[in-house]
mmCIF file of C-alpha atoms in Angstrom:
data_model
loop_
_atom_site.group_PDB
_atom_site.id
_atom_site.type_symbol
_atom_site.label_atom_id
_atom_site.label_comp_id
_atom_site.label_asym_id
_atom_site.label_seq_id
_atom_site.Cartn_x
_atom_site.Cartn_y
_atom_site.Cartn_z
ATOM 1 C CA SER A 1 -4.146 119.832 20.458
ATOM 2 C CA ALA A 2 -2.468 117.068 18.478
ATOM 3 C CA ALA A 3 -0.336 116.047 21.478
ATOM 4 C CA SER A 4 -3.420 115.793 23.676
ATOM 5 C CA ASP A 5 -5.199 113.656 21.091
ATOM 6 C CA VAL A 6 -2.215 111.277 20.924
ATOM 7 C CA TYR A 7 -2.146 110.980 24.724
ATOM 8 C CA LYS A 8 -5.879 110.214 24.872
ATOM 9 C CA ARG A 9 -5.463 107.589 22.180
ATOM 10 C CA GLN A 10 -2.651 105.940 24.122
ATOM 11 C CA GLN A 11 -4.807 105.849 27.260
ATOM 12 C CA LEU A 12 -7.683 104.302 25.321
ATOM 13 C CA ASP A 13 -5.377 101.653 23.829
ATOM 14 C CA GLN A 14 -4.212 100.718 27.330
ATOM 15 C CA VAL A 15 -7.790 100.352 28.565
ATOM 16 C CA LEU A 16 -8.766 98.235 25.556
ATOM 17 C CA ALA A 17 -5.722 96.005 26.064
ATOM 18 C CA LYS A 18 -6.742 95.366 29.718
ATOM 19 C CA LEU A 19 -10.318 94.596 28.667
ATOM 20 C CA THR A 20 -9.060 92.132 26.075
ATOM 21 C CA GLU A 21 -7.002 90.286 28.660
ATOM 22 C CA ALA A 22 -9.949 90.196 31.075
ATOM 23 C CA ARG A 23 -12.183 88.750 28.360
ATOM 24 C CA LYS A 24 -9.865 85.892 27.351
ATOM 25 C CA PRO A 25 -10.891 83.446 30.154
ATOM 26 C CA ARG A 26 -14.544 83.699 29.157
ATOM 27 C CA GLN A 27 -16.092 81.021 26.991
ATOM 28 C CA LYS A 28 -16.471 82.312 23.436
ATOM 29 C CA PRO A 29 -19.996 82.367 22.001
ATOM 30 C CA VAL A 30 -20.867 79.818 19.341
ATOM 31 C CA ARG A 31 -20.456 81.262 15.870
ATOM 32 C CA ASP A 32 -22.886 80.533 13.057
ATOM 33 C CA GLU A 33 -20.568 79.076 10.404
ATOM 34 C CA LYS A 34 -22.923 78.947 7.420
ATOM 35 C CA ILE A 35 -22.228 81.325 4.549
ATOM 36 C CA LEU A 36 -25.241 83.097 3.028
ATOM 37 C CA ALA A 37 -25.140 84.522 -0.492
ATOM 38 C CA ASN A 38 -27.332 87.577 0.091
ATOM 39 C CA TRP A 39 -25.586 88.651 3.314
ATOM 40 C CA ASN A 40 -22.198 88.158 1.694
ATOM 41 C CA GLY A 41 -23.386 90.234 -1.243
ATOM 42 C CA MET A 42 -24.195 93.181 1.028
ATOM 43 C CA MET A 43 -20.891 92.872 2.903
ATOM 44 C CA ILE A 44 -18.819 92.521 -0.276
ATOM 45 C CA ALA A 45 -20.517 95.575 -1.786
ATOM 46 C CA SER A 46 -19.723 97.557 1.366
ATOM 47 C CA MET A 47 -16.056 96.533 1.303
ATOM 48 C CA ALA A 48 -15.723 97.409 -2.377
ATOM 49 C CA GLN A 49 -17.341 100.800 -1.740
ATOM 50 C CA ALA A 50 -14.937 101.393 1.150
ATOM 51 C CA ALA A 51 -12.029 100.504 -1.127
ATOM 52 C CA ILE A 52 -13.164 103.150 -3.614
ATOM 53 C CA LEU A 53 -13.903 105.905 -1.103
ATOM 54 C CA LEU A 54 -10.864 105.325 1.120
ATOM 55 C CA ASP A 55 -8.473 104.171 -1.637
ATOM 56 C CA ASP A 56 -7.776 101.146 0.555
ATOM 57 C CA THR A 57 -6.393 98.023 -1.133
ATOM 58 C CA ASN A 58 -7.106 95.885 1.950
ATOM 59 C CA TYR A 59 -10.855 96.374 1.531
ATOM 60 C CA ARG A 60 -10.544 95.805 -2.210
ATOM 61 C CA ASP A 61 -8.628 92.557 -1.782
ATOM 62 C CA ALA A 62 -11.082 91.319 0.864
ATOM 63 C CA ALA A 63 -14.006 92.013 -1.469
ATOM 64 C CA VAL A 64 -12.263 90.194 -4.323
ATOM 65 C CA ARG A 65 -11.489 87.133 -2.171
ATOM 66 C CA ALA A 66 -15.043 86.879 -0.872
ATOM 67 C CA GLY A 67 -16.497 87.472 -4.341
ATOM 68 C CA ASN A 68 -14.344 84.721 -5.814
ATOM 69 C CA PHE A 69 -15.358 82.333 -3.028
ATOM 70 C CA VAL A 70 -19.067 82.761 -3.703
ATOM 71 C CA TRP A 71 -18.547 82.419 -7.457
ATOM 72 C CA THR A 72 -16.361 79.307 -7.287
ATOM 73 C CA LYS A 73 -17.962 77.541 -4.307
ATOM 74 C CA MET A 74 -21.640 78.566 -4.376
ATOM 75 C CA HIS A 75 -22.279 79.079 -8.096
ATOM 76 C CA ASP A 76 -22.707 76.091 -10.440
ATOM 77 C CA GLU A 77 -21.663 75.829 -14.072
ATOM 78 C CA ASP A 78 -25.322 75.738 -15.113
ATOM 79 C CA GLY A 79 -25.828 79.218 -13.625
ATOM 80 C CA VAL A 80 -27.462 78.242 -10.337
ATOM 81 C CA LEU A 81 -26.459 80.286 -7.285
ATOM 82 C CA HIS A 82 -26.974 78.544 -3.952
ATOM 83 C CA ARG A 83 -28.399 80.331 -0.947
ATOM 84 C CA SER A 84 -26.131 78.867 1.750
ATOM 85 C CA HIS A 85 -22.835 77.024 2.090
ATOM 86 C CA PHE A 86 -21.754 75.046 5.160
ATOM 87 C CA GLU A 87 -18.676 72.841 5.586
ATOM 88 C CA GLY A 88 -18.202 72.519 1.846
ATOM 89 C CA ILE A 89 -21.836 71.664 1.094
ATOM 90 C CA ASN A 90 -24.280 73.898 -0.766
ATOM 91 C CA ASP A 91 -27.859 73.911 0.463
ATOM 92 C CA VAL A 92 -30.986 75.158 -1.270
ATOM 93 C CA GLU A 93 -31.002 77.116 -4.523
ATOM 94 C CA GLY A 94 -30.755 80.864 -4.160
ATOM 95 C CA GLU A 95 -33.733 83.195 -4.002
ATOM 96 C CA LEU A 96 -34.234 86.587 -5.615
ATOM 97 C CA ASP A 97 -32.258 88.555 -3.017
ATOM 98 C CA ASP A 98 -29.287 86.164 -3.302
ATOM 99 C CA TYR A 99 -28.920 86.769 -7.040
ATOM 100 C CA ALA A 100 -29.608 90.498 -6.725
ATOM 101 C CA GLN A 101 -27.235 91.184 -3.828
ATOM 102 C CA MET A 102 -24.385 89.185 -5.358
ATOM 103 C CA ALA A 103 -24.883 90.916 -8.723
ATOM 104 C CA ARG A 104 -24.645 94.282 -6.929
ATOM 105 C CA ALA A 105 -21.521 93.092 -5.131
ATOM 106 C CA TYR A 106 -19.831 92.108 -8.387
ATOM 107 C CA LEU A 107 -20.669 95.477 -9.927
ATOM 108 C CA PHE A 108 -19.057 97.265 -6.980
ATOM 109 C CA ILE A 109 -15.960 95.052 -7.276
ATOM 110 C CA HIS A 110 -15.850 95.964 -10.962
ATOM 111 C CA ASP A 111 -15.892 99.638 -9.983
ATOM 112 C CA ALA A 112 -13.085 99.102 -7.474
ATOM 113 C CA THR A 113 -10.855 97.002 -9.738
ATOM 114 C CA ALA A 114 -11.839 97.972 -13.327
ATOM 115 C CA ASP A 115 -11.715 94.235 -14.093
ATOM 116 C CA LYS A 116 -14.342 93.266 -16.677
ATOM 117 C CA VAL A 117 -14.653 89.732 -15.283
ATOM 118 C CA TRP A 118 -16.810 91.096 -12.457
ATOM 119 C CA LEU A 119 -19.075 92.831 -14.954
ATOM 120 C CA ASP A 120 -19.510 89.521 -16.797
ATOM 121 C CA ARG A 121 -20.324 87.714 -13.559
ATOM 122 C CA ALA A 122 -22.919 90.321 -12.641
ATOM 123 C CA LYS A 123 -24.484 89.968 -16.095
ATOM 124 C CA ALA A 124 -24.641 86.187 -15.729
ATOM 125 C CA LEU A 125 -26.404 86.411 -12.376
ATOM 126 C CA LEU A 126 -28.920 88.944 -13.661
ATOM 127 C CA VAL A 127 -29.680 86.782 -16.715
ATOM 128 C CA GLN A 128 -30.385 83.851 -14.390
ATOM 129 C CA MET A 129 -32.403 86.144 -12.105
ATOM 130 C CA GLN A 130 -34.611 87.174 -15.015
ATOM 131 C CA LYS A 131 -35.068 83.546 -16.011
ATOM 132 C CA ASN A 132 -35.959 82.283 -12.539
ATOM 133 C CA PHE A 133 -37.981 85.084 -10.936
ATOM 134 C CA HIS A 134 -39.259 87.584 -13.511
ATOM 135 C CA ASP A 135 -43.010 88.062 -13.804
ATOM 136 C CA THR A 136 -43.395 88.694 -17.526
ATOM 137 C CA GLU A 137 -46.934 90.016 -17.094
ATOM 138 C CA THR A 138 -46.134 92.805 -14.623
ATOM 139 C CA GLY A 139 -42.372 93.382 -14.922
ATOM 140 C CA ASP A 140 -41.340 92.874 -11.283
ATOM 141 C CA PHE A 141 -39.984 89.739 -9.575
ATOM 142 C CA PHE A 142 -41.137 86.830 -7.460
ATOM 143 C CA GLY A 143 -39.049 86.082 -4.397
ATOM 144 C CA THR A 144 -38.641 82.359 -5.101
ATOM 145 C CA ARG A 145 -38.428 80.138 -8.165
ATOM 146 C CA GLU A 146 -41.318 77.958 -7.014
ATOM 147 C CA ALA A 147 -44.376 78.604 -4.876
ATOM 148 C CA ALA A 148 -43.571 78.661 -1.174
ATOM 149 C CA GLY A 149 -46.779 77.519 0.516
ATOM 150 C CA PHE A 150 -49.898 78.639 -1.315
ATOM 151 C CA ALA A 151 -48.354 81.198 -3.701
ATOM 152 C CA ARG A 152 -45.199 82.864 -4.984
ATOM 153 C CA THR A 153 -44.812 86.143 -3.140
ATOM 154 C CA LYS A 154 -43.096 89.297 -4.329
ATOM 155 C CA PRO A 155 -40.789 90.960 -1.774
ATOM 156 C CA ARG A 156 -41.292 94.708 -2.245
ATOM 157 C CA SER A 157 -40.914 96.079 1.291
ATOM 158 C CA ASP A 158 -37.634 97.008 2.954
ATOM 159 C CA VAL A 159 -37.261 95.740 6.499
ATOM 160 C CA ASP A 160 -33.872 95.145 8.144
ATOM 161 C CA GLN A 161 -32.413 94.907 4.636
ATOM 162 C CA PRO A 162 -33.508 96.045 1.164
ATOM 163 C CA SER A 163 -36.367 94.131 -0.410
ATOM 164 C CA GLY A 164 -35.590 91.537 -3.062
ATOM 165 C CA ASN A 165 -37.233 93.677 -5.729
ATOM 166 C CA GLY A 166 -35.373 96.779 -4.509
ATOM 167 C CA ALA A 167 -32.009 94.992 -4.696
ATOM 168 C CA ALA A 168 -32.887 93.510 -8.091
ATOM 169 C CA LEU A 169 -33.841 96.901 -9.518
ATOM 170 C CA ASP A 170 -30.697 98.512 -8.117
ATOM 171 C CA ALA A 171 -28.516 95.829 -9.743
ATOM 172 C CA MET A 172 -30.314 96.296 -13.072
ATOM 173 C CA VAL A 173 -29.859 100.073 -12.914
ATOM 174 C CA ARG A 174 -26.164 99.768 -12.089
ATOM 175 C CA LEU A 175 -25.588 97.347 -14.944
ATOM 176 C CA ALA A 176 -27.518 99.583 -17.346
ATOM 177 C CA HIS A 177 -25.168 102.469 -16.505
ATOM 178 C CA ARG A 178 -22.082 100.318 -17.030
ATOM 179 C CA ALA A 179 -22.972 98.118 -19.983
ATOM 180 C CA GLY A 180 -26.457 99.098 -21.034
ATOM 181 C CA THR A 181 -28.295 97.895 -24.120
ATOM 182 C CA PRO A 182 -31.683 99.072 -25.413
ATOM 183 C CA ASP A 183 -33.283 95.794 -24.305
ATOM 184 C CA MET A 184 -31.758 96.124 -20.837
ATOM 185 C CA ARG A 185 -32.992 99.682 -20.454
ATOM 186 C CA ARG A 186 -36.498 98.706 -21.549
ATOM 187 C CA ALA A 187 -36.537 95.862 -19.013
ATOM 188 C CA THR A 188 -35.398 98.263 -16.299
ATOM 189 C CA GLU A 189 -38.098 100.776 -17.251
ATOM 190 C CA GLN A 190 -40.712 98.011 -17.109
ATOM 191 C CA THR A 191 -39.578 97.008 -13.616
ATOM 192 C CA ILE A 192 -39.675 100.622 -12.425
ATOM 193 C CA ALA A 193 -43.205 100.968 -13.811
ATOM 194 C CA ALA A 194 -44.284 97.858 -11.900
ATOM 195 C CA LEU A 195 -42.730 98.884 -8.576
ATOM 196 C CA SER A 196 -42.586 102.665 -8.319
ATOM 197 C CA GLY A 197 -46.263 103.263 -7.619
ATOM 198 C CA ILE A 198 -46.294 100.838 -4.703
ATOM 199 C CA ALA A 199 -43.034 102.243 -3.330
ATOM 200 C CA ALA A 200 -44.217 105.842 -3.611
ATOM 201 C CA GLY A 201 -47.365 104.943 -1.669
ATOM 202 C CA THR A 202 -45.310 103.534 1.212
ATOM 203 C CA PRO A 203 -41.949 105.336 0.932
ATOM 204 C CA THR A 204 -40.631 104.233 4.326
ATOM 205 C CA SER A 205 -40.660 100.609 3.167
ATOM 206 C CA GLY A 206 -39.953 101.342 -0.503
ATOM 207 C CA ALA A 207 -36.760 103.352 -0.143
ATOM 208 C CA SER A 208 -34.556 100.911 -2.067
ATOM 209 C CA ILE A 209 -36.950 100.901 -5.027
ATOM 210 C CA LEU A 210 -37.282 104.690 -5.029
ATOM 211 C CA SER A 211 -33.514 105.165 -4.746
ATOM 212 C CA ALA A 212 -32.810 102.822 -7.666
ATOM 213 C CA SER A 213 -35.538 104.473 -9.761
ATOM 214 C CA ASP A 214 -34.055 107.906 -9.079
ATOM 215 C CA SER A 215 -30.589 106.690 -10.084
ATOM 216 C CA PHE A 216 -31.941 105.368 -13.374
ATOM 217 C CA LEU A 217 -33.903 108.509 -14.209
ATOM 218 C CA HIS A 218 -31.495 111.197 -12.962
ATOM 219 C CA GLY A 219 -28.100 109.501 -12.892
ATOM 220 C CA GLN A 220 -26.038 107.981 -10.142
ATOM 221 C CA THR A 221 -23.885 109.780 -7.589
ATOM 222 C CA GLY A 222 -20.577 108.907 -5.988
ATOM 223 C CA VAL A 223 -16.893 109.140 -6.859
ATOM 224 C CA VAL A 224 -17.080 106.621 -9.729
ATOM 225 C CA GLN A 225 -19.484 107.179 -12.622
ATOM 226 C CA PHE A 226 -19.983 105.760 -16.115
ATOM 227 C CA ALA A 227 -20.986 107.320 -19.419
ATOM 228 C CA GLY A 228 -21.611 106.123 -22.945
ATOM 229 C CA ASN A 229 -23.140 102.830 -21.765
ATOM 230 C CA GLY A 230 -19.942 102.037 -19.900
ATOM 231 C CA VAL A 231 -17.271 103.013 -22.471
ATOM 232 C CA VAL A 232 -16.203 105.956 -20.278
ATOM 233 C CA THR A 233 -15.308 105.582 -16.593
ATOM 234 C CA ALA A 234 -14.966 108.765 -14.528
ATOM 235 C CA ARG A 235 -13.304 108.809 -11.097
ATOM 236 C CA LEU A 236 -13.167 111.768 -8.723
ATOM 237 C CA VAL A 237 -9.919 111.854 -6.745
ATOM 238 C CA PRO A 238 -9.449 114.532 -4.039
ATOM 239 C CA GLY A 239 -6.008 116.112 -3.863
ATOM 240 C CA SER A 240 -4.005 115.429 -0.698
ATOM 241 C CA ASP A 241 -3.672 119.184 -0.081
ATOM 242 C CA ARG A 242 -7.510 119.581 -0.064
ATOM 243 C CA LYS A 243 -7.012 122.444 -2.554
ATOM 244 C CA SER A 244 -7.573 120.371 -5.670
ATOM 245 C CA LEU A 245 -9.744 117.705 -7.242
ATOM 246 C CA PHE A 246 -8.980 115.470 -10.189
ATOM 247 C CA ILE A 247 -11.448 113.880 -12.602
ATOM 248 C CA ARG A 248 -9.773 110.923 -14.269
ATOM 249 C CA LEU A 249 -11.420 109.444 -17.335
ATOM 250 C CA GLN A 250 -10.720 106.067 -18.863
ATOM 251 C CA VAL A 251 -12.092 105.997 -22.408
ATOM 252 C CA ALA A 252 -12.406 102.634 -24.160
ATOM 253 C CA ASP A 253 -10.466 101.963 -27.340
ATOM 254 C CA GLY A 254 -12.231 103.263 -30.428
ATOM 255 C CA TRP A 255 -14.089 105.949 -28.469
ATOM 256 C CA HIS A 256 -13.393 109.537 -27.429
ATOM 257 C CA VAL A 257 -14.958 112.573 -25.786
ATOM 258 C CA ASN A 258 -14.823 116.065 -27.208
ATOM 259 C CA SER A 259 -12.284 118.543 -25.867
ATOM 260 C CA HIS A 260 -13.258 121.534 -23.733
ATOM 261 C CA ALA A 261 -12.977 123.661 -26.882
ATOM 262 C CA PRO A 262 -14.356 121.705 -29.869
ATOM 263 C CA LEU A 263 -13.486 122.909 -33.342
ATOM 264 C CA GLU A 264 -17.136 122.676 -34.466
ATOM 265 C CA ASP A 265 -19.952 124.655 -32.871
ATOM 266 C CA TYR A 266 -22.426 121.748 -32.944
ATOM 267 C CA LEU A 267 -20.198 119.474 -30.835
ATOM 268 C CA VAL A 268 -20.760 119.341 -27.074
ATOM 269 C CA ALA A 269 -17.705 120.430 -25.097
ATOM 270 C CA THR A 270 -16.305 118.538 -22.127
ATOM 271 C CA LYS A 271 -16.970 120.877 -19.203
ATOM 272 C CA LEU A 272 -16.370 120.577 -15.465
ATOM 273 C CA ASP A 273 -18.352 122.649 -12.938
ATOM 274 C CA ILE A 274 -17.810 122.512 -9.175
ATOM 275 C CA ALA A 275 -20.617 123.062 -6.658
ATOM 276 C CA GLY A 276 -20.593 122.926 -2.881
ATOM 277 C CA ASN A 277 -19.364 125.397 -0.302
ATOM 278 C CA LYS A 278 -18.059 128.895 -1.074
ATOM 279 C CA ALA A 279 -14.437 127.782 -1.389
ATOM 280 C CA ALA A 280 -15.397 125.147 -3.964
ATOM 281 C CA LYS A 281 -16.986 127.794 -6.176
ATOM 282 C CA THR A 282 -13.602 129.506 -6.633
ATOM 283 C CA ALA A 283 -12.312 126.528 -8.605
ATOM 284 C CA THR A 284 -10.031 127.057 -11.572
ATOM 285 C CA VAL A 285 -10.372 124.176 -14.025
ATOM 286 C CA SER A 286 -7.485 122.946 -16.174
ATOM 287 C CA TYR A 287 -8.157 120.711 -19.169
ATOM 288 C CA PRO A 288 -5.640 118.516 -21.019
ATOM 289 C CA GLU A 289 -4.435 119.327 -24.501
ATOM 290 C CA PRO A 290 -6.596 117.507 -27.057
ATOM 291 C CA GLU A 291 -5.503 115.426 -30.000
ATOM 292 C CA THR A 292 -6.547 116.746 -33.406
ATOM 293 C CA LYS A 293 -7.643 114.213 -36.026
ATOM 294 C CA LYS A 294 -10.220 113.549 -38.739
ATOM 295 C CA LEU A 295 -12.999 110.982 -38.317
ATOM 296 C CA ALA A 296 -15.211 109.138 -40.780
ATOM 297 C CA PHE A 297 -18.312 111.273 -40.166
ATOM 298 C CA ASN A 298 -16.558 114.651 -40.414
ATOM 299 C CA GLU A 299 -14.108 115.853 -43.049
ATOM 300 C CA LYS A 300 -12.836 118.647 -40.813
ATOM 301 C CA PRO A 301 -10.297 118.089 -38.004
ATOM 302 C CA MET A 302 -11.723 117.487 -34.537
ATOM 303 C CA ALA A 303 -10.236 118.130 -31.084
ATOM 304 C CA LEU A 304 -10.558 114.887 -29.115
ATOM 305 C CA LEU A 305 -9.700 113.380 -25.736
ATOM 306 C CA GLU A 306 -8.893 109.655 -25.817
ATOM 307 C CA ASN A 307 -7.694 106.838 -23.556
ATOM 308 C CA GLN A 308 -6.631 108.280 -20.163
ATOM 309 C CA VAL A 309 -7.737 111.851 -19.456
ATOM 310 C CA GLU A 310 -7.177 113.987 -16.353
ATOM 311 C CA ILE A 311 -9.051 117.205 -15.582
ATOM 312 C CA LYS A 312 -7.954 119.253 -12.572
ATOM 313 C CA ALA A 313 -9.898 121.715 -10.420
ATOM 314 C CA HIS A 314 -7.770 123.959 -8.174
ATOM 315 C CA PHE A 315 -9.164 126.007 -5.264
ATOM 316 C CA ASP A 316 -7.872 129.199 -3.701
ATOM 317 C CA GLU A 317 -8.018 127.655 -0.238
ATOM 318 C CA ALA A 318 -8.372 124.231 1.353
ATOM 319 C CA ILE A 319 -11.956 123.018 1.337
ATOM 320 C CA THR A 320 -13.956 120.771 3.642
ATOM 321 C CA GLY A 321 -17.418 119.299 3.481
ATOM 322 C CA PRO A 322 -19.469 118.098 0.509
ATOM 323 C CA VAL A 323 -18.371 118.924 -3.023
ATOM 324 C CA GLU A 324 -20.124 118.014 -6.263
ATOM 325 C CA ALA A 325 -18.273 117.859 -9.571
ATOM 326 C CA GLN A 326 -20.626 118.088 -12.558
ATOM 327 C CA LEU A 327 -18.971 116.757 -15.699
ATOM 328 C CA GLN A 328 -20.601 117.351 -19.075
ATOM 329 C CA ILE A 329 -19.340 115.013 -21.795
ATOM 330 C CA GLN A 330 -20.400 113.543 -25.117
ATOM 331 C CA THR A 331 -19.087 110.097 -26.010
ATOM 332 C CA CYS A 332 -18.359 109.386 -29.686
ATOM 333 C CA SER A 333 -16.765 106.719 -31.851
ATOM 334 C CA ASP A 334 -15.385 107.058 -35.374
ATOM 335 C CA GLU A 335 -18.932 106.636 -36.698
ATOM 336 C CA ILE A 336 -21.493 107.874 -34.151
ATOM 337 C CA CYS A 337 -21.956 110.254 -31.235
ATOM 338 C CA LEU A 338 -24.119 109.319 -28.278
ATOM 339 C CA LEU A 339 -26.353 111.768 -26.456
ATOM 340 C CA PRO A 340 -24.568 114.245 -24.140
ATOM 341 C CA GLU A 341 -24.522 113.324 -20.467
ATOM 342 C CA THR A 342 -23.860 115.134 -17.196
ATOM 343 C CA LEU A 343 -22.198 113.036 -14.502
ATOM 344 C CA LYS A 344 -22.509 114.128 -10.886
ATOM 345 C CA LEU A 345 -19.549 112.966 -8.820
ATOM 346 C CA ARG A 346 -19.811 113.754 -5.113
ATOM 347 C CA VAL A 347 -17.303 113.554 -2.291
ATOM 348 C CA ALA A 348 -17.081 114.786 1.301
ATOM 349 C CA MET A 349 -13.742 116.519 1.815
ATOM 350 C CA PRO A 350 -12.359 115.708 5.298
ATOM 351 C CA PRO A 351 -11.415 118.442 7.759
ATOM 352 C CA ALA A 352 -7.785 119.280 8.345
ATOM 353 C CA SER A 353 -6.043 116.798 10.661
#
């Protein structure tokens, strides 16, 4: 019962308080005070992800503070990222995993804050990463800028953390989804071609490469997704009653998506489908009223969704467990329409408290 759970929690708090007091006289272990770029990148990415999934501003603010520290204290004006920082002094220049992990971290902060400055910082790091470590003959990356010992090695195997090439590919894929250009996509495809065969042959140590390749080829998953090379941001927000889900779109100025009932047969409708457990399949979807206007490429009126858009799915009963929202959209401007896309936004609905 709820009362029993509260009582158990109180007992546990009392025990932990006694243990804390008993521990205070002990000598504290020495703490390693150096700050490493790649480890901070992984931690910052985790905090930003937690901020998104838990809607927790504390995690978001912590990720922003740490991200700003690395950028202002460990990144030089000439684009160099340093590997470690200790007592105000930067040590050696960063390696492949430092640039890759910090670029990933900045992309996750961008997702959590919707602030374009983090996208620009990620781009800058990936440009420098390409300059310093890219093997133009094969398409993958060296681990260091210069030869370490007899040769420049290429980290392709995951161990206690993702390989440098796996992290680099993941950052490239994430940036391609958010602000992709044809050149960027071609570079990503070249890197996948260089790495995927090796990773598929040893999947237990190539998981990061295979995961990033799958995201590029089949789309990403999660509660935040991007379409139209980043001009549309989609966020899945569970309702507090666990009987509803909301898909909130932010469409960039000058762009739109078609309504759920376009006025022309050849246009691709915005459509939301819900998959998951039985309760999720009973969803009733409500779409916003579109705006009707004429565009340069079509003399007839069109039914459009612009700026901020909210689509709601309502369920007959409260749902728990995994739910997947599949959103079909086509992103267009006043002059062109991009290819239709299907975004897969996934969330695990918590059980009733």
